[in-house]
Amino acid sequence: MSSVVIKLRDDADIAVVQAHLKGCGVWAKELRGEVGATRTTVIALKPYSKHVNTAVLMDIPGVEDVLTASSSHPLVDAQRGRKHWIGETLLGEEGTPILMAGPCSIESEEQIHTAAAMVKRCGATVLRGGAFKPRSSPYSFCGNGAEALGWLKSAASEAELGIVTEVMSEKDVDAVGAIADLIQIGSRNMQNFSLLHAVGGLKKTVLLKRGMSATVDEWLLAGEHLLDGGAAGVIFCERGLRSFDSTSRNLLDLNAVALLKHVYGMRVVVDPSHAAGRRDLILPLAKAAIAVGVDGLLVEAHPQASEAMSDGPQALGEGELKRIGEIF
Ligand code: PEP
Ligand code: MN
């Protein structure tokens, strides 16, 4: 899909330009941030808008140039090669992927403190843990909610780790934003566009998990929604697709990882835990992801793996997580 892009002069009055475009019957949207090499404000005309010829657009006061954008996700494209700080950890240094690890759910203050010390010993620099858990059944443990965010913050500070945690609802965006270095959008919310825009408003970096049936284009466009909403950056996380085979939980799409990483130049993380759904497959999948060139791994680990309140079959104990740490 291509769009016509109007590049504006620095002194252009956007409201005046928009009014002219409206007068021409054109639907336009202001793009925030950089597009390509330019930082100049641009207005994109959607391809399904009424055609207006270049001469008419060039006559609008404040218009410097009229261009054709070949991509439907210019803000994502502009992220090519960008690095992201997650607390004290830099993600995106080529050849130095990072380990983000921790329990599926934050079960208690003590559990997350013990988990933080454990993942630190295994080489992780970012602590994961869900306070708000998306569960298929309403009768499953759905997390300890806002109270757990405080436990996560103190555990991460004590162990000197960054924090990644999921936000599921717009009402919790500020509370999660106040403690997280990296905001996680879960697979089930990848196309919750109002949530994406609310999270974008935090102006933080976001870990965008791929929807379990989402195409690569839908995933990239979800990233565009986040950036359009104001997000500082998007890191794409592949966690496996729903497939026909229930031998393992999901089908890890390393094709898409290679495509986003090496063709689109995005920062990509793999979550082998939710892909495998079983602890015995996590180490080989983690190795495969590292071989493809990912910028990081997101791995579930629990101090008492056999007693985990969610995703127990895929929870790694300290010995197993240590082996993951050793492949970096
Ligand atoms: C998670 O990482 O805790 C999680 C729920 O993962 P996903 O959204 O990939 O299912
Ligand atoms: Mn989980």
mmCIF file of N, CA, C and O in Angstrom, residues 213-309:
data_model
loop_
_atom_site.group_PDB
_atom_site.id
_atom_site.type_symbol
_atom_site.label_atom_id
_atom_site.label_comp_id
_atom_site.label_asym_id
_atom_site.label_seq_id
_atom_site.Cartn_x
_atom_site.Cartn_y
_atom_site.Cartn_z
ATOM 1 N N SER A 213 -2.405 -15.474 15.885
ATOM 2 C CA SER A 213 -2.795 -15.738 14.484
ATOM 3 C C SER A 213 -2.534 -14.509 13.617
ATOM 4 O O SER A 213 -3.166 -14.347 12.571
ATOM 5 N N ALA A 214 -1.634 -13.655 14.040
ATOM 6 C CA ALA A 214 -1.417 -12.402 13.302
ATOM 7 C C ALA A 214 -0.409 -12.580 12.174
ATOM 8 O O ALA A 214 0.604 -13.263 12.336
ATOM 9 N N THR A 215 -0.688 -11.942 11.056
ATOM 10 C CA THR A 215 0.288 -11.917 9.971
ATOM 11 C C THR A 215 1.407 -10.934 10.341
ATOM 12 O O THR A 215 1.242 -10.091 11.230
ATOM 13 N N VAL A 216 2.503 -11.032 9.612
ATOM 14 C CA VAL A 216 3.618 -10.107 9.853
ATOM 15 C C VAL A 216 3.163 -8.662 9.618
ATOM 16 O O VAL A 216 3.487 -7.762 10.389
ATOM 17 N N ASP A 217 2.368 -8.447 8.571
ATOM 18 C CA ASP A 217 1.912 -7.073 8.294
ATOM 19 C C ASP A 217 1.044 -6.537 9.420
ATOM 20 O O ASP A 217 1.153 -5.368 9.799
ATOM 21 N N GLU A 218 0.166 -7.393 9.949
ATOM 22 C CA GLU A 218 -0.686 -6.939 11.066
ATOM 23 C C GLU A 218 0.170 -6.596 12.289
ATOM 24 O O GLU A 218 -0.111 -5.643 13.027
ATOM 25 N N TRP A 219 1.219 -7.388 12.484
ATOM 26 C CA TRP A 219 2.132 -7.158 13.620
ATOM 27 C C TRP A 219 2.852 -5.811 13.450
ATOM 28 O O TRP A 219 2.921 -4.987 14.365
ATOM 29 N N LEU A 220 3.380 -5.577 12.239
ATOM 30 C CA LEU A 220 4.064 -4.311 11.962
ATOM 31 C C LEU A 220 3.108 -3.128 12.125
ATOM 32 O O LEU A 220 3.468 -2.075 12.674
ATOM 33 N N LEU A 221 1.875 -3.302 11.660
ATOM 34 C CA LEU A 221 0.903 -2.205 11.768
ATOM 35 C C LEU A 221 0.499 -1.955 13.221
ATOM 36 O O LEU A 221 0.214 -0.815 13.607
ATOM 37 N N ALA A 222 0.494 -3.007 14.033
ATOM 38 C CA ALA A 222 0.242 -2.800 15.471
ATOM 39 C C ALA A 222 1.380 -1.948 16.053
ATOM 40 O O ALA A 222 1.149 -1.056 16.881
ATOM 41 N N GLY A 223 2.605 -2.223 15.594
ATOM 42 C CA GLY A 223 3.748 -1.398 16.008
ATOM 43 C C GLY A 223 3.564 0.041 15.551
ATOM 44 O O GLY A 223 3.873 0.995 16.280
ATOM 45 N N GLU A 224 3.017 0.215 14.344
ATOM 46 C CA GLU A 224 2.773 1.575 13.831
ATOM 47 C C GLU A 224 1.753 2.302 14.715
ATOM 48 O O GLU A 224 1.899 3.495 14.999
ATOM 49 N N HIS A 225 0.731 1.569 15.171
ATOM 50 C CA HIS A 225 -0.257 2.173 16.080
ATOM 51 C C HIS A 225 0.425 2.671 17.353
ATOM 52 O O HIS A 225 0.124 3.761 17.849
ATOM 53 N N LEU A 226 1.323 1.853 17.908
ATOM 54 C CA LEU A 226 2.021 2.261 19.135
ATOM 55 C C LEU A 226 2.836 3.526 18.903
ATOM 56 O O LEU A 226 2.805 4.464 19.703
ATOM 57 N N LEU A 227 3.578 3.548 17.788
ATOM 58 C CA LEU A 227 4.441 4.702 17.500
ATOM 59 C C LEU A 227 3.599 5.933 17.175
ATOM 60 O O LEU A 227 3.924 7.042 17.591
ATOM 61 N N ASP A 228 2.498 5.712 16.472
ATOM 62 C CA ASP A 228 1.583 6.816 16.173
ATOM 63 C C ASP A 228 0.998 7.380 17.474
ATOM 64 O O ASP A 228 0.762 8.579 17.597
ATOM 65 N N GLY A 229 0.818 6.499 18.451
ATOM 66 C CA GLY A 229 0.309 6.936 19.758
ATOM 67 C C GLY A 229 1.368 7.623 20.604
ATOM 68 O O GLY A 229 1.064 8.147 21.667
ATOM 69 N N GLY A 230 2.636 7.573 20.175
ATOM 70 C CA GLY A 230 3.685 8.288 20.898
ATOM 71 C C GLY A 230 4.758 7.419 21.516
ATOM 72 O O GLY A 230 5.667 7.936 22.170
ATOM 73 N N ALA A 231 4.676 6.088 21.357
ATOM 74 C CA ALA A 231 5.678 5.205 21.980
ATOM 75 C C ALA A 231 7.088 5.591 21.553
ATOM 76 O O ALA A 231 7.321 5.974 20.403
ATOM 77 N N ALA A 232 8.033 5.450 22.512
ATOM 78 C CA ALA A 232 9.429 5.804 22.222
ATOM 79 C C ALA A 232 10.058 4.797 21.274
ATOM 80 O O ALA A 232 10.995 5.117 20.541
ATOM 81 N N GLY A 233 9.581 3.560 21.304
ATOM 82 C CA GLY A 233 10.134 2.531 20.428
ATOM 83 C C GLY A 233 9.333 1.254 20.575
ATOM 84 O O GLY A 233 8.576 1.094 21.534
ATOM 85 N N VAL A 234 9.506 0.361 19.603
ATOM 86 C CA VAL A 234 8.810 -0.930 19.649
ATOM 87 C C VAL A 234 9.823 -2.036 19.429
ATOM 88 O O VAL A 234 10.630 -1.984 18.492
ATOM 89 N N ILE A 235 9.779 -3.015 20.325
ATOM 90 C CA ILE A 235 10.581 -4.235 20.177
ATOM 91 C C ILE A 235 9.576 -5.343 19.882
ATOM 92 O O ILE A 235 8.588 -5.505 20.611
ATOM 93 N N PHE A 236 9.808 -6.084 18.813
ATOM 94 C CA PHE A 236 8.857 -7.111 18.390
ATOM 95 C C PHE A 236 9.208 -8.448 19.041
ATOM 96 O O PHE A 236 10.376 -8.844 19.027
ATOM 97 N N CYS A 237 8.196 -9.124 19.603
ATOM 98 C CA CYS A 237 8.441 -10.394 20.290
ATOM 99 C C CYS A 237 7.624 -11.524 19.665
ATOM 100 O O CYS A 237 6.392 -11.492 19.691
ATOM 101 N N GLU A 238 8.334 -12.483 19.089
ATOM 102 C CA GLU A 238 7.686 -13.678 18.517
ATOM 103 C C GLU A 238 7.546 -14.720 19.620
ATOM 104 O O GLU A 238 8.522 -15.050 20.296
ATOM 105 N N ARG A 239 6.313 -15.230 19.805
ATOM 106 C CA ARG A 239 6.046 -16.171 20.886
ATOM 107 C C ARG A 239 5.296 -17.411 20.406
ATOM 108 O O ARG A 239 4.751 -18.166 21.189
ATOM 109 N N GLY A 240 5.313 -17.604 19.082
ATOM 110 C CA GLY A 240 4.684 -18.812 18.548
ATOM 111 C C GLY A 240 3.266 -18.554 18.078
ATOM 112 O O GLY A 240 2.526 -17.779 18.663
ATOM 113 N N LEU A 241 2.931 -19.253 17.001
ATOM 114 C CA LEU A 241 1.617 -19.117 16.379
ATOM 115 C C LEU A 241 0.759 -20.334 16.697
ATOM 116 O O LEU A 241 1.275 -21.443 16.885
ATOM 117 N N ARG A 242 -0.528 -20.156 16.674
ATOM 118 C CA ARG A 242 -1.458 -21.274 16.828
ATOM 119 C C ARG A 242 -1.329 -22.172 15.593
ATOM 120 O O ARG A 242 -1.412 -21.681 14.472
ATOM 121 N N SER A 243 -1.075 -23.458 15.789
ATOM 122 C CA SER A 243 -0.947 -24.329 14.614
ATOM 123 C C SER A 243 -1.897 -25.521 14.751
ATOM 124 O O SER A 243 -2.645 -25.618 15.716
ATOM 125 N N PHE A 244 -1.835 -26.418 13.783
ATOM 126 C CA PHE A 244 -2.724 -27.589 13.793
ATOM 127 C C PHE A 244 -2.245 -28.662 14.754
ATOM 128 O O PHE A 244 -2.951 -29.603 15.062
ATOM 129 N N ASP A 245 -0.992 -28.544 15.222
ATOM 130 C CA ASP A 245 -0.367 -29.630 15.969
ATOM 131 C C ASP A 245 -0.260 -29.266 17.450
ATOM 132 O O ASP A 245 0.383 -28.297 17.811
ATOM 133 N N SER A 246 -0.882 -30.075 18.295
ATOM 134 C CA SER A 246 -0.882 -29.756 19.733
ATOM 135 C C SER A 246 0.267 -30.424 20.497
ATOM 136 O O SER A 246 0.297 -30.397 21.718
ATOM 137 N N THR A 247 1.231 -31.005 19.766
ATOM 138 C CA THR A 247 2.372 -31.630 20.442
ATOM 139 C C THR A 247 3.109 -30.619 21.305
ATOM 140 O O THR A 247 3.555 -30.925 22.405
ATOM 141 N N SER A 248 3.255 -29.420 20.768
ATOM 142 C CA SER A 248 3.782 -28.322 21.583
ATOM 143 C C SER A 248 2.738 -27.205 21.554
ATOM 144 O O SER A 248 1.761 -27.276 20.809
ATOM 145 N N ARG A 249 2.946 -26.188 22.390
ATOM 146 C CA ARG A 249 1.875 -25.196 22.590
ATOM 147 C C ARG A 249 1.627 -24.329 21.361
ATOM 148 O O ARG A 249 0.503 -24.056 20.972
ATOM 149 N N ASN A 250 2.707 -23.856 20.767
ATOM 150 C CA ASN A 250 2.600 -22.968 19.601
ATOM 151 C C ASN A 250 3.739 -23.278 18.632
ATOM 152 O O ASN A 250 4.668 -24.008 18.967
ATOM 153 N N LEU A 251 3.658 -22.709 17.451
ATOM 154 C CA LEU A 251 4.666 -22.949 16.419
ATOM 155 C C LEU A 251 5.546 -21.713 16.301
ATOM 156 O O LEU A 251 5.088 -20.648 15.869
ATOM 157 N N LEU A 252 6.810 -21.838 16.716
ATOM 158 C CA LEU A 252 7.711 -20.678 16.720
ATOM 159 C C LEU A 252 8.063 -20.301 15.285
ATOM 160 O O LEU A 252 8.651 -21.102 14.554
ATOM 161 N N ASP A 253 7.715 -19.097 14.898
ATOM 162 C CA ASP A 253 7.901 -18.673 13.509
ATOM 163 C C ASP A 253 9.245 -17.945 13.365
ATOM 164 O O ASP A 253 9.305 -16.712 13.394
ATOM 165 N N LEU A 254 10.288 -18.728 13.169
ATOM 166 C CA LEU A 254 11.613 -18.119 13.018
ATOM 167 C C LEU A 254 11.773 -17.443 11.656
ATOM 168 O O LEU A 254 12.641 -16.596 11.491
ATOM 169 N N ASN A 255 10.898 -17.826 10.700
ATOM 170 C CA ASN A 255 10.921 -17.101 9.409
ATOM 171 C C ASN A 255 10.643 -15.625 9.655
ATOM 172 O O ASN A 255 11.330 -14.741 9.140
ATOM 173 N N ALA A 256 9.581 -15.389 10.444
ATOM 174 C CA ALA A 256 9.180 -13.995 10.702
ATOM 175 C C ALA A 256 10.258 -13.268 11.502
ATOM 176 O O ALA A 256 10.505 -12.078 11.286
ATOM 177 N N VAL A 257 10.901 -13.984 12.405
ATOM 178 C CA VAL A 257 11.984 -13.371 13.200
ATOM 179 C C VAL A 257 13.103 -12.921 12.268
ATOM 180 O O VAL A 257 13.580 -11.781 12.334
ATOM 181 N N ALA A 258 13.502 -13.814 11.360
ATOM 182 C CA ALA A 258 14.582 -13.476 10.413
ATOM 183 C C ALA A 258 14.170 -12.305 9.521
ATOM 184 O O ALA A 258 14.968 -11.401 9.245
ATOM 185 N N LEU A 259 12.905 -12.316 9.086
ATOM 186 C CA LEU A 259 12.411 -11.250 8.207
ATOM 187 C C LEU A 259 12.431 -9.891 8.915
ATOM 188 O O LEU A 259 12.965 -8.901 8.389
ATOM 189 N N LEU A 260 11.867 -9.850 10.118
ATOM 190 C CA LEU A 260 11.827 -8.567 10.836
ATOM 191 C C LEU A 260 13.227 -8.090 11.200
ATOM 192 O O LEU A 260 13.535 -6.912 11.115
ATOM 193 N N LYS A 261 14.045 -9.034 11.600
ATOM 194 C CA LYS A 261 15.394 -8.662 12.045
ATOM 195 C C LYS A 261 16.282 -8.243 10.872
ATOM 196 O O LYS A 261 16.902 -7.183 10.891
ATOM 197 N N HIS A 262 16.327 -9.093 9.858
ATOM 198 C CA HIS A 262 17.341 -8.885 8.813
ATOM 199 C C HIS A 262 16.842 -8.130 7.583
ATOM 200 O O HIS A 262 17.641 -7.557 6.861
ATOM 201 N N VAL A 263 15.537 -8.153 7.328
ATOM 202 C CA VAL A 263 15.032 -7.402 6.171
ATOM 203 C C VAL A 263 14.495 -6.040 6.612
ATOM 204 O O VAL A 263 14.815 -5.020 6.028
ATOM 205 N N TYR A 264 13.709 -6.024 7.694
ATOM 206 C CA TYR A 264 13.124 -4.758 8.158
ATOM 207 C C TYR A 264 14.034 -4.003 9.122
ATOM 208 O O TYR A 264 13.778 -2.845 9.428
ATOM 209 N N GLY A 265 15.062 -4.686 9.664
ATOM 210 C CA GLY A 265 15.990 -4.002 10.578
ATOM 211 C C GLY A 265 15.394 -3.694 11.940
ATOM 212 O O GLY A 265 15.845 -2.771 12.632
ATOM 213 N N MET A 266 14.385 -4.481 12.347
ATOM 214 C CA MET A 266 13.743 -4.235 13.642
ATOM 215 C C MET A 266 14.508 -4.914 14.772
ATOM 216 O O MET A 266 15.339 -5.796 14.547
ATOM 217 N N ARG A 267 14.183 -4.518 15.987
ATOM 218 C CA ARG A 267 14.689 -5.206 17.173
ATOM 219 C C ARG A 267 13.702 -6.306 17.517
ATOM 220 O O ARG A 267 12.497 -6.040 17.655
ATOM 221 N N VAL A 268 14.215 -7.539 17.624
ATOM 222 C CA VAL A 268 13.326 -8.691 17.768
ATOM 223 C C VAL A 268 13.771 -9.563 18.941
ATOM 224 O O VAL A 268 14.962 -9.846 19.105
ATOM 225 N N VAL A 269 12.772 -9.968 19.717
ATOM 226 C CA VAL A 269 12.990 -10.848 20.864
ATOM 227 C C VAL A 269 12.181 -12.120 20.622
ATOM 228 O O VAL A 269 11.105 -12.058 20.023
ATOM 229 N N VAL A 270 12.704 -13.244 21.080
ATOM 230 C CA VAL A 270 11.930 -14.486 20.994
ATOM 231 C C VAL A 270 11.577 -14.960 22.401
ATOM 232 O O VAL A 270 12.394 -14.895 23.324
ATOM 233 N N ASP A 271 10.343 -15.409 22.553
ATOM 234 C CA ASP A 271 9.863 -16.020 23.791
ATOM 235 C C ASP A 271 9.678 -17.515 23.519
ATOM 236 O O ASP A 271 8.643 -17.944 23.013
ATOM 237 N N PRO A 272 10.726 -18.317 23.828
ATOM 238 C CA PRO A 272 10.606 -19.756 23.535
ATOM 239 C C PRO A 272 9.691 -20.465 24.529
ATOM 240 O O PRO A 272 9.224 -21.573 24.245
ATOM 241 N N SER A 273 9.394 -19.828 25.669
ATOM 242 C CA SER A 273 8.578 -20.464 26.704
ATOM 243 C C SER A 273 7.133 -20.640 26.246
ATOM 244 O O SER A 273 6.567 -21.737 26.327
ATOM 245 N N HIS A 274 6.530 -19.536 25.756
ATOM 246 C CA HIS A 274 5.135 -19.647 25.302
ATOM 247 C C HIS A 274 5.048 -20.357 23.959
ATOM 248 O O HIS A 274 3.981 -20.844 23.594
ATOM 249 N N ALA A 275 6.145 -20.423 23.219
ATOM 250 C CA ALA A 275 6.136 -21.197 21.976
ATOM 251 C C ALA A 275 6.104 -22.687 22.307
ATOM 252 O O ALA A 275 5.227 -23.427 21.841
ATOM 253 N N ALA A 276 7.018 -23.132 23.152
ATOM 254 C CA ALA A 276 7.130 -24.568 23.447
ATOM 255 C C ALA A 276 6.002 -25.045 24.355
ATOM 256 O O ALA A 276 5.385 -26.088 24.110
ATOM 257 N N GLY A 277 5.765 -24.284 25.430
ATOM 258 C CA GLY A 277 4.755 -24.718 26.404
ATOM 259 C C GLY A 277 5.237 -25.869 27.269
ATOM 260 O O GLY A 277 4.492 -26.382 28.090
ATOM 261 N N ARG A 278 6.471 -26.299 27.063
ATOM 262 C CA ARG A 278 7.043 -27.411 27.839
ATOM 263 C C ARG A 278 8.535 -27.152 28.016
ATOM 264 O O ARG A 278 9.228 -26.781 27.073
ATOM 265 N N ARG A 279 8.997 -27.403 29.256
ATOM 266 C CA ARG A 279 10.353 -26.931 29.584
ATOM 267 C C ARG A 279 11.447 -27.659 28.812
ATOM 268 O O ARG A 279 12.504 -27.090 28.568
ATOM 269 N N ASP A 280 11.207 -28.891 28.372
ATOM 270 C CA ASP A 280 12.290 -29.633 27.721
ATOM 271 C C ASP A 280 12.651 -29.102 26.340
ATOM 272 O O ASP A 280 13.703 -29.448 25.798
ATOM 273 N N LEU A 281 11.808 -28.273 25.745
ATOM 274 C CA LEU A 281 12.101 -27.761 24.393
ATOM 275 C C LEU A 281 12.646 -26.328 24.395
ATOM 276 O O LEU A 281 12.983 -25.784 23.341
ATOM 277 N N ILE A 282 12.689 -25.733 25.578
ATOM 278 C CA ILE A 282 13.014 -24.295 25.615
ATOM 279 C C ILE A 282 14.487 -24.015 25.267
ATOM 280 O O ILE A 282 14.783 -23.103 24.482
ATOM 281 N N LEU A 283 15.402 -24.834 25.792
ATOM 282 C CA LEU A 283 16.830 -24.600 25.505
ATOM 283 C C LEU A 283 17.134 -24.713 24.002
ATOM 284 O O LEU A 283 17.741 -23.796 23.428
ATOM 285 N N PRO A 284 16.695 -25.794 23.321
ATOM 286 C CA PRO A 284 17.005 -25.834 21.875
ATOM 287 C C PRO A 284 16.351 -24.705 21.090
ATOM 288 O O PRO A 284 16.955 -24.173 20.145
ATOM 289 N N LEU A 285 15.137 -24.309 21.473
ATOM 290 C CA LEU A 285 14.500 -23.191 20.747
ATOM 291 C C LEU A 285 15.241 -21.875 21.021
ATOM 292 O O LEU A 285 15.375 -21.031 20.126
ATOM 293 N N ALA A 286 15.706 -21.722 22.257
ATOM 294 C CA ALA A 286 16.470 -20.511 22.594
ATOM 295 C C ALA A 286 17.745 -20.451 21.755
ATOM 296 O O ALA A 286 18.115 -19.397 21.224
ATOM 297 N N LYS A 287 18.404 -21.596 21.614
ATOM 298 C CA LYS A 287 19.636 -21.634 20.796
ATOM 299 C C LYS A 287 19.327 -21.273 19.344
ATOM 300 O O LYS A 287 20.084 -20.560 18.683
ATOM 301 N N ALA A 288 18.206 -21.804 18.844
ATOM 302 C CA ALA A 288 17.824 -21.518 17.453
ATOM 303 C C ALA A 288 17.580 -20.015 17.274
ATOM 304 O O ALA A 288 18.011 -19.413 16.282
ATOM 305 N N ALA A 289 16.901 -19.420 18.244
ATOM 306 C CA ALA A 289 16.604 -17.981 18.153
ATOM 307 C C ALA A 289 17.894 -17.163 18.157
ATOM 308 O O ALA A 289 18.049 -16.213 17.379
ATOM 309 N N ILE A 290 18.819 -17.533 19.019
ATOM 310 C CA ILE A 290 20.108 -16.820 19.068
ATOM 311 C C ILE A 290 20.832 -16.975 17.728
ATOM 312 O O ILE A 290 21.406 -16.018 17.200
ATOM 313 N N ALA A 291 20.750 -18.181 17.167
ATOM 314 C CA ALA A 291 21.408 -18.409 15.871
ATOM 315 C C ALA A 291 20.807 -17.528 14.779
ATOM 316 O O ALA A 291 21.507 -17.090 13.862
ATOM 317 N N VAL A 292 19.508 -17.243 14.872
ATOM 318 C CA VAL A 292 18.858 -16.388 13.867
ATOM 319 C C VAL A 292 19.281 -14.924 14.046
ATOM 320 O O VAL A 292 19.184 -14.126 13.116
ATOM 321 N N GLY A 293 19.750 -14.589 15.241
ATOM 322 C CA GLY A 293 20.275 -13.223 15.437
ATOM 323 C C GLY A 293 19.401 -12.313 16.266
ATOM 324 O O GLY A 293 19.474 -11.093 16.126
ATOM 325 N N VAL A 294 18.576 -12.894 17.145
ATOM 326 C CA VAL A 294 17.670 -12.052 17.937
ATOM 327 C C VAL A 294 18.427 -11.114 18.867
ATOM 328 O O VAL A 294 19.584 -11.345 19.222
ATOM 329 N N ASP A 295 17.716 -10.083 19.292
ATOM 330 C CA ASP A 295 18.284 -9.098 20.210
ATOM 331 C C ASP A 295 18.070 -9.495 21.671
ATOM 332 O O ASP A 295 18.630 -8.866 22.568
ATOM 333 N N GLY A 296 17.237 -10.503 21.891
ATOM 334 C CA GLY A 296 17.017 -10.928 23.263
ATOM 335 C C GLY A 296 16.083 -12.116 23.339
ATOM 336 O O GLY A 296 15.427 -12.489 22.356
ATOM 337 N N LEU A 297 16.049 -12.719 24.535
ATOM 338 C CA LEU A 297 15.114 -13.813 24.818
ATOM 339 C C LEU A 297 14.276 -13.411 26.021
ATOM 340 O O LEU A 297 14.777 -12.751 26.949
ATOM 341 N N LEU A 298 13.026 -13.829 26.001
ATOM 342 C CA LEU A 298 12.118 -13.639 27.136
ATOM 343 C C LEU A 298 11.732 -15.035 27.605
ATOM 344 O O LEU A 298 11.100 -15.792 26.849
ATOM 345 N N VAL A 299 12.147 -15.380 28.830
ATOM 346 C CA VAL A 299 12.024 -16.776 29.277
ATOM 347 C C VAL A 299 11.329 -16.824 30.641
ATOM 348 O O VAL A 299 11.646 -16.037 31.537
ATOM 349 N N GLU A 300 10.418 -17.785 30.786
ATOM 350 C CA GLU A 300 9.750 -17.959 32.075
ATOM 351 C C GLU A 300 10.557 -18.883 32.983
ATOM 352 O O GLU A 300 10.977 -19.978 32.571
ATOM 353 N N ALA A 301 10.749 -18.425 34.220
ATOM 354 C CA ALA A 301 11.516 -19.200 35.193
ATOM 355 C C ALA A 301 10.925 -18.947 36.572
ATOM 356 O O ALA A 301 10.390 -17.864 36.841
ATOM 357 N N HIS A 302 11.010 -19.944 37.431
ATOM 358 C CA HIS A 302 10.324 -19.871 38.722
ATOM 359 C C HIS A 302 11.187 -20.560 39.773
ATOM 360 O O HIS A 302 11.748 -21.628 39.502
ATOM 361 N N PRO A 303 11.295 -19.967 40.959
ATOM 362 C CA PRO A 303 12.138 -20.595 41.990
ATOM 363 C C PRO A 303 11.646 -21.984 42.406
ATOM 364 O O PRO A 303 12.441 -22.825 42.805
ATOM 365 N N GLN A 304 10.317 -22.215 42.347
ATOM 366 C CA GLN A 304 9.771 -23.578 42.561
ATOM 367 C C GLN A 304 8.936 -23.926 41.336
ATOM 368 O O GLN A 304 7.704 -23.853 41.365
ATOM 369 N N ALA A 305 9.638 -24.280 40.258
ATOM 370 C CA ALA A 305 8.975 -24.423 38.960
ATOM 371 C C ALA A 305 7.764 -25.357 39.015
ATOM 372 O O ALA A 305 6.740 -25.106 38.376
ATOM 373 N N SER A 306 7.862 -26.424 39.807
ATOM 374 C CA SER A 306 6.765 -27.406 39.814
ATOM 375 C C SER A 306 5.532 -26.878 40.554
ATOM 376 O O SER A 306 4.462 -27.472 40.481
ATOM 377 N N GLU A 307 5.680 -25.743 41.237
ATOM 378 C CA GLU A 307 4.531 -25.200 41.985
ATOM 379 C C GLU A 307 3.994 -23.901 41.384
ATOM 380 O O GLU A 307 3.176 -23.210 42.003
ATOM 381 N N ALA A 308 4.447 -23.557 40.177
ATOM 382 C CA ALA A 308 4.021 -22.294 39.566
ATOM 383 C C ALA A 308 2.495 -22.233 39.438
ATOM 384 O O ALA A 308 1.849 -23.219 39.084
ATOM 385 N N MET A 309 1.928 -21.056 39.720
ATOM 386 C CA MET A 309 0.468 -20.909 39.670
ATOM 387 C C MET A 309 -0.050 -20.678 38.254
ATOM 388 O O MET A 309 -1.262 -20.718 38.011
#
